[in-house]
XYZ file of C-alpha atoms in Angstrom:
239
model
C 23.979 -0.199 9.234
C 23.181 -0.038 5.527
C 20.234 -1.653 3.736
C 17.150 -0.978 1.627
C 13.437 -0.498 2.143
C 11.305 -3.571 1.408
C 7.930 -2.095 2.332
C 6.439 0.863 4.165
C 3.084 1.976 5.482
C 1.977 5.469 6.356
C -1.100 4.535 8.368
C -1.471 5.112 12.107
C 0.712 2.137 13.081
C 3.119 2.593 10.185
C 4.598 -0.904 10.499
C 7.229 -1.119 7.744
C 10.123 -3.342 6.678
C 13.793 -2.838 5.873
C 16.650 -5.288 5.205
C 20.394 -5.014 5.759
C 23.104 -5.918 3.245
C 23.173 -9.507 4.547
C 19.474 -9.934 3.733
C 18.160 -9.879 7.326
C 14.799 -8.138 7.761
C 13.902 -5.584 10.428
C 10.589 -3.921 11.122
C 10.270 -0.185 11.766
C 7.531 2.291 12.613
C 7.367 4.789 9.790
C 6.107 7.922 11.556
C 8.561 7.544 14.423
C 11.691 6.264 12.716
C 11.746 7.840 9.219
C 13.953 10.844 9.901
C 14.068 12.617 6.538
C 10.492 13.813 6.191
C 11.213 15.975 3.132
C 12.235 12.852 1.173
C 9.488 10.400 0.292
C 10.416 6.727 0.827
C 10.385 4.241 -2.029
C 10.582 0.450 -2.154
C 14.186 -0.435 -2.914
C 15.540 2.898 -1.595
C 18.995 2.598 -0.008
C 18.984 3.621 3.646
C 21.140 3.751 6.761
C 19.766 2.776 10.169
C 20.439 1.506 13.665
C 19.043 -1.737 15.078
C 17.588 -2.787 18.408
C 16.818 -6.495 18.344
C 14.551 -7.053 15.332
C 13.568 -3.368 15.105
C 15.228 -0.728 12.907
C 15.562 2.792 14.318
C 16.660 6.244 13.127
C 16.274 5.492 9.435
C 17.747 7.919 6.913
C 18.097 7.736 3.138
C 21.690 6.989 2.165
C 23.934 9.909 1.214
C 23.585 8.833 -2.438
C 19.773 8.933 -2.174
C 19.890 12.378 -0.520
C 22.175 13.681 -3.284
C 19.862 12.191 -5.912
C 16.886 13.912 -4.259
C 18.652 17.284 -4.009
C 19.604 17.168 -7.704
C 16.263 15.798 -8.854
C 14.680 17.528 -11.835
C 10.964 17.793 -12.493
C 10.508 15.559 -15.516
C 8.271 13.009 -17.177
C 7.927 9.617 -15.511
C 8.187 6.380 -17.480
C 5.339 4.342 -16.002
C 6.310 1.229 -17.950
C 9.346 0.779 -15.700
C 7.049 0.059 -12.751
C 5.441 -2.840 -14.610
C 8.838 -4.338 -15.409
C 9.591 -4.309 -11.674
C 6.873 -6.948 -11.196
C 9.465 -9.471 -12.421
C 12.064 -8.302 -9.904
C 13.261 -10.042 -6.757
C 11.843 -7.118 -4.767
C 8.311 -7.790 -5.973
C 8.564 -11.574 -5.587
C 9.506 -11.108 -1.941
C 6.785 -8.476 -1.536
C 4.127 -10.804 -2.975
C 5.354 -13.718 -0.853
C 4.886 -11.667 2.320
C 1.399 -10.655 1.210
C 0.450 -14.275 0.490
C 1.616 -15.270 3.957
C -0.489 -12.455 5.380
C -3.519 -13.684 3.420
C -3.019 -17.234 4.681
C -2.856 -16.023 8.271
C -6.234 -14.322 7.805
C -7.716 -17.231 5.857
C -9.256 -18.894 8.935
C -11.233 -15.736 9.663
C -12.843 -16.031 6.248
C -14.276 -19.397 7.238
C -16.152 -17.949 10.227
C -19.260 -17.078 8.118
C -19.030 -20.565 6.586
C -19.014 -22.197 10.020
C -21.894 -19.969 11.140
C -24.081 -20.803 8.121
C -23.278 -24.510 8.369
C -24.064 -24.634 12.094
C -27.279 -22.677 11.631
C -28.282 -25.095 8.876
C -27.772 -28.107 11.153
C -29.920 -26.470 13.843
C -32.765 -25.747 11.413
C -32.468 -29.166 9.770
C -32.831 -30.945 13.124
C -35.712 -28.732 14.251
C -38.372 -30.566 12.239
C -39.663 -31.056 8.710
C -40.882 -27.457 8.398
C -37.321 -26.145 8.755
C -35.486 -28.885 6.862
C -35.433 -27.043 3.514
C -34.227 -23.831 5.141
C -31.616 -25.871 6.995
C -30.382 -27.395 3.744
C -30.043 -23.926 2.207
C -27.828 -22.764 5.074
C -25.771 -25.988 5.011
C -25.123 -25.590 1.264
C -24.295 -21.899 1.746
C -21.850 -22.830 4.485
C -20.134 -25.359 2.230
C -19.783 -23.110 -0.824
C -18.989 -19.860 1.045
C -15.192 -20.398 0.919
C -15.355 -20.966 -2.851
C -17.530 -17.886 -3.370
C -15.571 -15.545 -1.124
C -12.199 -16.678 0.161
C -10.452 -17.713 -3.050
C -12.018 -14.938 -5.122
C -10.931 -12.324 -2.605
C -7.427 -13.730 -2.487
C -7.030 -13.330 -6.244
C -8.430 -9.800 -6.124
C -6.214 -8.820 -3.225
C -3.098 -10.066 -4.979
C -3.958 -7.884 -7.983
C -4.374 -4.950 -5.611
C -0.953 -5.696 -4.128
C 0.628 -5.376 -7.575
C -0.792 -1.882 -7.874
C 0.187 -1.085 -4.278
C 3.768 -2.173 -4.995
C 3.993 0.064 -8.076
C 2.507 3.011 -6.168
C 5.202 2.566 -3.523
C 7.820 2.778 -6.276
C 6.098 5.818 -7.772
C 5.954 7.480 -4.331
C 9.667 8.256 -4.485
C 9.578 9.510 -8.085
C 6.556 11.813 -8.300
C 7.290 15.496 -7.712
C 5.208 17.492 -5.255
C 5.586 21.131 -6.262
C 4.701 23.999 -3.953
C 6.442 26.761 -5.889
C 5.866 26.240 -9.614
C 8.914 27.300 -11.687
C 8.028 29.834 -14.364
C 9.824 27.727 -16.958
C 7.842 24.554 -16.178
C 5.838 23.464 -19.234
C 2.895 21.331 -18.102
C -0.796 20.644 -18.496
C -3.419 19.985 -15.836
C -4.976 16.527 -15.704
C -7.441 16.561 -12.846
C -7.993 17.896 -9.323
C -7.519 15.070 -6.816
C -8.647 14.719 -3.211
C -7.673 12.396 -0.362
C -8.227 11.655 3.320
C -6.117 9.909 5.951
C -5.673 9.375 9.653
C -2.418 11.345 9.622
C -0.592 13.781 7.332
C 1.699 11.140 5.814
C -1.117 8.736 4.965
C -3.197 11.573 3.534
C -0.308 12.569 1.255
C 0.274 8.945 0.220
C -3.417 8.507 -0.707
C -3.139 11.644 -2.849
C -0.069 10.170 -4.552
C -1.972 6.912 -5.146
C -4.675 8.834 -7.032
C -1.994 10.674 -9.011
C -0.470 7.321 -9.989
C -3.795 6.121 -11.398
C -3.846 9.254 -13.586
C -0.168 8.702 -14.570
C 0.693 12.188 -13.347
C 4.297 13.385 -13.394
C 3.762 15.784 -10.497
C 1.198 17.280 -8.115
C 0.880 21.047 -7.662
C -1.126 23.456 -5.496
C -1.532 21.023 -2.605
C -3.600 22.148 0.361
C -3.931 20.270 3.647
C -6.441 20.657 6.454
C -7.588 18.576 9.395
C -10.910 18.049 11.151
C -10.548 16.268 14.467
C -8.579 13.073 13.886
C -8.954 13.130 10.089
C -6.669 14.818 7.557
C -7.711 16.032 4.112
C -5.715 17.089 1.070
C -6.296 18.284 -2.454
C -4.018 19.070 -5.350
C -3.761 19.251 -9.120
C -2.283 16.254 -10.952
C -0.214 17.419 -13.942
C 1.696 16.015 -16.938
C 5.019 17.506 -17.991
C 5.063 18.476 -21.671
């Protein structure tokens, strides 16, 4: 079956999303089902996969994407194109899913509010000495959602915009192990990252490179300590 990637995660669970040509969505587990490890996924990337119920399996980039990767040149990245993608159908669907996720967690944000309000009632009914303290907790319980829940929602949605653009950038940035002698570049900054697996560690490194608007990352080193992975590399700009 043919389709495209809507979202991906490289954390321990790796729960990701792909759609077929008819617009039906399927979940997949990145570490297990992404079969072309030398090609970094990208939101909107065309893929081929098998399905089992609502789960996608054995996911490969399409032959066109593989050919594009094999012929890819190390060159400057136009970062403005990522911002224009915020008006695309891909991003609108991405943001809609994130909003639904926020709403599903919204009740949990009221737990501190309920706690403060209940504690305030207890203090208020305990006698005159505790009435003022009880009123403080009651007021805190009432205004907690306004102070925290809505503010966090706005902040998280801004973070999702950046996350979306990083997931576009993930498929474009070059990771160079053998630097061509003819490559004309300048160093920007040494970057470091951690993660619970190799893929997440690499993605976190790419996220830092995106913030620096790097065209590529060179001299990457990986190491692991127990269940944690670490990476470092040099973010560069192509001249």
